[in-house]
Coordinates of C-alpha atoms in Angstrom, one line a residue:
X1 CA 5.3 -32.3 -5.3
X2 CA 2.1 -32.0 -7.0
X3 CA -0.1 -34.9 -6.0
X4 CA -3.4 -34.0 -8.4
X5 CA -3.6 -35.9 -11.2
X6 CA -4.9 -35.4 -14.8
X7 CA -8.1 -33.7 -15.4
X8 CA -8.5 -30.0 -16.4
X9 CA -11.5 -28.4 -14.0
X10 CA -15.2 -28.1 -15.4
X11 CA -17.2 -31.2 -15.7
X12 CA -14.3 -33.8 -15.9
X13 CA -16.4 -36.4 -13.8
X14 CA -18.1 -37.6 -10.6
X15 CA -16.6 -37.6 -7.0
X16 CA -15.8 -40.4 -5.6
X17 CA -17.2 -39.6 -1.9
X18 CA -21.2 -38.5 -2.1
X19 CA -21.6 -35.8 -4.9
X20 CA -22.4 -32.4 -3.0
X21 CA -22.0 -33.9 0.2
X22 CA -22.5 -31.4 2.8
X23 CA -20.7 -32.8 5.9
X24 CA -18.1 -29.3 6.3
X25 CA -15.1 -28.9 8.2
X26 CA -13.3 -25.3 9.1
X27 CA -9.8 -24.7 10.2
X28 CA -9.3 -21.4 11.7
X29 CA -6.1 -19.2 13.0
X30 CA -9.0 -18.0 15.5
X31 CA -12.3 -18.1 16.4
X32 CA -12.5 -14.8 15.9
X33 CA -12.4 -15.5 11.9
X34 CA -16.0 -17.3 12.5
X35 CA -17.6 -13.8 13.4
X36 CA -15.5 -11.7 11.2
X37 CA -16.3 -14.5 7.7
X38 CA -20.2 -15.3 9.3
X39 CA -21.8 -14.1 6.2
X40 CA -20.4 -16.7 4.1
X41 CA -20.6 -19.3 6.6
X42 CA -24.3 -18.3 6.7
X43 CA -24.3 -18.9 2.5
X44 CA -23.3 -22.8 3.1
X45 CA -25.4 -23.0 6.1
X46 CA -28.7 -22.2 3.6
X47 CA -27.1 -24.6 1.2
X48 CA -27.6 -27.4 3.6
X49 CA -24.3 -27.5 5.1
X50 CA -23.6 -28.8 8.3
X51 CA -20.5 -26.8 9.6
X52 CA -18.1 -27.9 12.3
X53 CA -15.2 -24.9 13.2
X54 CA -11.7 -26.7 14.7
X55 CA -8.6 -24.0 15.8
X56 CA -5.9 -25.4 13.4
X57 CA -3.4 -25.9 15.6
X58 CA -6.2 -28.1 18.1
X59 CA -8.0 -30.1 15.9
X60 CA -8.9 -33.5 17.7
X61 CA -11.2 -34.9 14.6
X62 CA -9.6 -36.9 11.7
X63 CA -10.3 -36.3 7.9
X64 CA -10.3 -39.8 7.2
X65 CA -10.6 -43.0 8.9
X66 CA -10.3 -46.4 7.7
X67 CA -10.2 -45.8 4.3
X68 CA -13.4 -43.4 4.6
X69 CA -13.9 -39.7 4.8
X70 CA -15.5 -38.3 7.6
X71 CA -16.2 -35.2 5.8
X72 CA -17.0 -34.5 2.4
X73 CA -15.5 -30.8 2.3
X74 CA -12.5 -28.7 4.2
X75 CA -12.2 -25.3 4.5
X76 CA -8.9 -23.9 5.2
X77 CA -9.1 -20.7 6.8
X78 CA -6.1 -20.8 8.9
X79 CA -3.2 -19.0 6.8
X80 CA -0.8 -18.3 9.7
X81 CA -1.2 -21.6 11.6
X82 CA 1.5 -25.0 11.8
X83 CA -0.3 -27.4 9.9
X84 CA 1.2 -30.1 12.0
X85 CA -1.0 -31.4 14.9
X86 CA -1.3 -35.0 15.1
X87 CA -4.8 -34.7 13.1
X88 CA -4.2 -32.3 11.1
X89 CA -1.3 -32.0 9.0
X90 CA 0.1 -31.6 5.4
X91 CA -0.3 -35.4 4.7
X92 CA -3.6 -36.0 6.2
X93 CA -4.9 -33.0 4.2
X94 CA -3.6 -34.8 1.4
X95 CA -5.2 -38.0 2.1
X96 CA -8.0 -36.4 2.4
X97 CA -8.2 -35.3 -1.5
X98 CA -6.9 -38.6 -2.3
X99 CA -9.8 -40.1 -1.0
X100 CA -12.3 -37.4 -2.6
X101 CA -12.5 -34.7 -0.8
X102 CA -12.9 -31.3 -1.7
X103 CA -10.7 -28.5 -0.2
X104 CA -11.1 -24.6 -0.1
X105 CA -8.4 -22.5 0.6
X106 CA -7.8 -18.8 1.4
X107 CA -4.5 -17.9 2.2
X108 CA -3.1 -14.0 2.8
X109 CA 0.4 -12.2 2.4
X110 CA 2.0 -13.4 6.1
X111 CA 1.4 -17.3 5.6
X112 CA 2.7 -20.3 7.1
X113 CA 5.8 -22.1 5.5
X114 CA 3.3 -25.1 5.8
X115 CA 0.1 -23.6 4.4
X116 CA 2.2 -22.5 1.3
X117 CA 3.7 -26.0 1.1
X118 CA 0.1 -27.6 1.2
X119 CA -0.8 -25.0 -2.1
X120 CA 2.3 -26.4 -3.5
X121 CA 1.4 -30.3 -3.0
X122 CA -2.3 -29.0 -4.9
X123 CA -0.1 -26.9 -7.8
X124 CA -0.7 -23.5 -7.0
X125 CA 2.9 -21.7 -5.9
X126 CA 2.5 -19.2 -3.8
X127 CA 4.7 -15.9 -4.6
X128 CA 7.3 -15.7 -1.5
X129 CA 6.2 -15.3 2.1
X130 CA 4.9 -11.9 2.8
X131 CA 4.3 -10.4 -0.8
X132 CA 1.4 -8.2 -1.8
X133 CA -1.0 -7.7 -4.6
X134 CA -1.2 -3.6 -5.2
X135 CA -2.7 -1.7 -8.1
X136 CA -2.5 2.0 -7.9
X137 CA -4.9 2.5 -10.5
X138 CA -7.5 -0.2 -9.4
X139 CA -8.2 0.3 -5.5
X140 CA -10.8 0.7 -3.4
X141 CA -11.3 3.6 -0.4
X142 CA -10.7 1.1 2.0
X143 CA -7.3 0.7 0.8
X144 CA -4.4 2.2 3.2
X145 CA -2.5 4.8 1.7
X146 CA -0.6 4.9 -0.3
X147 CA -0.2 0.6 -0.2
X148 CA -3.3 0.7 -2.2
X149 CA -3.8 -3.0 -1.2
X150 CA -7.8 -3.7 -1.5
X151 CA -7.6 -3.9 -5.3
X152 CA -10.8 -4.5 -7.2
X153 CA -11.0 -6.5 -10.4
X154 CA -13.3 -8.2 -12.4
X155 CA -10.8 -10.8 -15.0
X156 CA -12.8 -13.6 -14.5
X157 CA -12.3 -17.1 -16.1
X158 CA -15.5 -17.4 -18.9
X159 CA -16.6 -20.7 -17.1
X160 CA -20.3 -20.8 -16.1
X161 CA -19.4 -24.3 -14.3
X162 CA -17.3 -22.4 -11.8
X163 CA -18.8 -19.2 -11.7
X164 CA -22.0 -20.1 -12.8
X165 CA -24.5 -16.6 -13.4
X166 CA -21.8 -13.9 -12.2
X167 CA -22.4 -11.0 -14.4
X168 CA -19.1 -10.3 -16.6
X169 CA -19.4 -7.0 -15.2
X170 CA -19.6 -7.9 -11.8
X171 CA -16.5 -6.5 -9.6
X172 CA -14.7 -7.8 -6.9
X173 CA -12.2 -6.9 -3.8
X174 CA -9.2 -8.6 -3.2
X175 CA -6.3 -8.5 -0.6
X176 CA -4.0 -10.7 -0.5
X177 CA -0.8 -12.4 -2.0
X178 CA -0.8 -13.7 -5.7
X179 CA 0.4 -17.4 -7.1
X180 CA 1.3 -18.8 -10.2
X181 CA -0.4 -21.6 -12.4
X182 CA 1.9 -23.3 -15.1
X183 CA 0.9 -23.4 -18.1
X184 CA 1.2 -27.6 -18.4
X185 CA -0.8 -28.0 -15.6
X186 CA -3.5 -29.1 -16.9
X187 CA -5.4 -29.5 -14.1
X188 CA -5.5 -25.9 -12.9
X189 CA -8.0 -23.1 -14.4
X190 CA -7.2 -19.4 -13.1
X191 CA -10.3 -18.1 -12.3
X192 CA -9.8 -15.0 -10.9
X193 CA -6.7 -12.3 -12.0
X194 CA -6.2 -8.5 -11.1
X195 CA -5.2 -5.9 -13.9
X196 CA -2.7 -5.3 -16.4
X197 CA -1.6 -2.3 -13.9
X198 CA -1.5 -4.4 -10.6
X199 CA 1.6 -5.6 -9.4
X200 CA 3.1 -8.5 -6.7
X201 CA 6.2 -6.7 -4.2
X202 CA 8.2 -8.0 -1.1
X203 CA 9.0 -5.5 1.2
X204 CA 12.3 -6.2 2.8
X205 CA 14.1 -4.2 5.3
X206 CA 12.4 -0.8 3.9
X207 CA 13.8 -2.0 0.1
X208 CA 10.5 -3.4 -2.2
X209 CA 11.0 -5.7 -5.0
X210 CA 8.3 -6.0 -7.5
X211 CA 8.4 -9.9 -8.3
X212 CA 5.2 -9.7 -10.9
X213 CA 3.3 -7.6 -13.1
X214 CA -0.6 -7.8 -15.0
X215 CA -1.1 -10.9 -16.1
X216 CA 1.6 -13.0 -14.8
X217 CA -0.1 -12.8 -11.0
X218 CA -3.0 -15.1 -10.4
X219 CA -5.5 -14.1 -7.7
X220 CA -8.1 -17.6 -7.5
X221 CA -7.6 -20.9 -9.0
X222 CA -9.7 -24.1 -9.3
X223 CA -8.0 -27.7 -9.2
X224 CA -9.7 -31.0 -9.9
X225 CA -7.8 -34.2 -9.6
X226 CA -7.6 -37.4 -10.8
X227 CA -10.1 -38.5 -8.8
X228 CA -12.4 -35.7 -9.4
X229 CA -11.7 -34.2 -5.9
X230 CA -12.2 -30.0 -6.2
X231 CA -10.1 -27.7 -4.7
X232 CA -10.3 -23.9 -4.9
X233 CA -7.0 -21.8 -3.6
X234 CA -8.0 -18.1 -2.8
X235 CA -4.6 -15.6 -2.0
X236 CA -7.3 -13.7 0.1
X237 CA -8.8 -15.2 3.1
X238 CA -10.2 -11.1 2.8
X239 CA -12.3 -11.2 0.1
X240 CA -14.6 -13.9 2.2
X241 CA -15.4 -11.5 4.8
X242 CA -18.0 -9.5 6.1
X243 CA -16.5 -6.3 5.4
X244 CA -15.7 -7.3 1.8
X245 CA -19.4 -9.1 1.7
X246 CA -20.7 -5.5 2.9
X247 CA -18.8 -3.4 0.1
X248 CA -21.1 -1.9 -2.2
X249 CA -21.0 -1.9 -5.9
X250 CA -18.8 -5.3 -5.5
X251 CA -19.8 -9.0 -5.5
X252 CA -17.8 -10.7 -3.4
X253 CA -21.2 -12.6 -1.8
X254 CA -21.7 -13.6 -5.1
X255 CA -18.5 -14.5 -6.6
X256 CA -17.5 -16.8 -2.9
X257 CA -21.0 -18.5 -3.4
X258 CA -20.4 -19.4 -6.7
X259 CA -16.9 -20.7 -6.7
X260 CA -18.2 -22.4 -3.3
X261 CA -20.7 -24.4 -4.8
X262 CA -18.4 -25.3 -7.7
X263 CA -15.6 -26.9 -5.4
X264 CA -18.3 -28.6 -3.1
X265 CA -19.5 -30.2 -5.7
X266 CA -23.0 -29.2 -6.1
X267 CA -22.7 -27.9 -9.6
X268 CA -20.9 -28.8 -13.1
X269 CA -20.5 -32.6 -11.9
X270 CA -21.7 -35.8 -14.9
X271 CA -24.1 -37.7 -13.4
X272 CA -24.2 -41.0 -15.1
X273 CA -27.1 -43.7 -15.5
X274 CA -29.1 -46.6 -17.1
X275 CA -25.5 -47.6 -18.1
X276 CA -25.5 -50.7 -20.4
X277 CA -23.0 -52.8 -21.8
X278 CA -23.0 -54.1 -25.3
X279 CA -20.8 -56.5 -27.2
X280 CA -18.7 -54.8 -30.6
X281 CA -21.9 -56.1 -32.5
X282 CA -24.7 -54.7 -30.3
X283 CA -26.2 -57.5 -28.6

């Protein structure tokens, strides 16, 4: 059940909670993920962002609270974990962006049955549990043979409100499972896509079926509801990381602080004032 409603992403509004609010909460699989992702938590933390890190399966803070949000922005980095603790659950997520706040998401091939079903509530649908991205022709060294999994790719979505001043050159490393974005959704962009060569396969009992091809398999997409709330679903809580910040000739730092800043609301929003009202005849 998609609960976004009808706004295509860009510069469709204002957020209802405090525009580019910095108040940030993380869900993590383990604590581990706060060393391994650091660089990128160390981007938000220059942007003014005041982070507070939660094990998934733990959390004993609520989203929202008589009728307000107590945080303007949720990260979910916490792929493999039950979302369904008594404060932290599909429907409080939910809430959450039904009361204007904005989610990021970065998900990988062995998700939860939950996780996926939270993408599905925002409109992204996941390919089936446990299904990989490869591109045999687009890899990087770090790749395990011969998976070729760490594909590089640089299809971008031609929006500078989302990805702002990323070179169209600019290159980037993903691993992780793909999704799919209808085409009457209006309210999803795809922002990010792998090559006409890459591939999306389930490996089953030793027997792989290849369930998407080029095109067809998207990699990032951006959501903005009704209500203006953002939400950014990455198949590749990877291509956050340190070792993926650290690749060289790639711009993943880049392309994670940009999209970042877009779903957090601190760029591409319609500010409105001095707003008057006339009568038909202009008095």
């Amino acid at each position: 059940i998609d609960r976004c409603g009808a706004n295509a992403p860009a510069t469709t509004g204002i957020l209802e909670g405090k525009v580019g609010g910095k108040k940030t909460v993380v869900l993590l699989d383990s604590l581990s993920t706060k060393i391994s992702h650091s660089y990128f938590f160390d981007v938000l933390t220059k942007r003014g962002h005041q982070i507070s890190f939660f094990l998934a399966e733990s959390v004993d803070s609520e989203l929202v609270k008589f009728g307000e949000i107590l945080y303007h922005n949720l990260i979910v980095f916490s792929p493999r974990s039950k979302l369904d603790s008594d404060f932290m659950n599909l429907s409080a997520i939910l809430d959450f962006v039904d009361f204007g706040g904005n989610v990021l998401i970065a998900g990988q091939s062995n998700m939860s049955k939950s996780f996926k079903n939270l993408c599905a509530n925002v409109g992204v649908d996941f390919d089936p549990i446990g299904s990989e991205v490869l591109d045999h022709f687009n890899h990087e060294s770090l790749s395990s043979e011969p998976k070729h999994d760490i594909i590089r790719t640089n299809r971008f979505l031609e929006n500078k409100y989302i990805l702002g001043d990323l070179p169209k050159n600019a290159s980037v490393l993903f691993r992780g499972i793909g999704h799919t974005n209808y085409e009457e959704n209006i309210l999803v962009s795809s922002v990010l896509k792998p090559s006409d060569k890459a591939y999306s396969t389930l490996t089953k009992k030793g027997a792989s079926t290849i369930t998407k091809v080029g095109s067809d398999i998207v990699l990032v997409s951006a959501i903005q509801s009704r209500n203006n709330a953002r939400i950014i679903v990455s198949g590749s809580l990877d291509m956050f990381s340190n070792k993926f910040f650290q690749a060289k000739g790639f711009r993943n730092k880049d392309f994670c602080s940009e999209i970042s800043k877009w779903v957090f609301a601190e760029r591409g929003v319609l500010r409105a004032s001095n707003v008057n009202h006339t009568k038909g005849d202009g008095t």
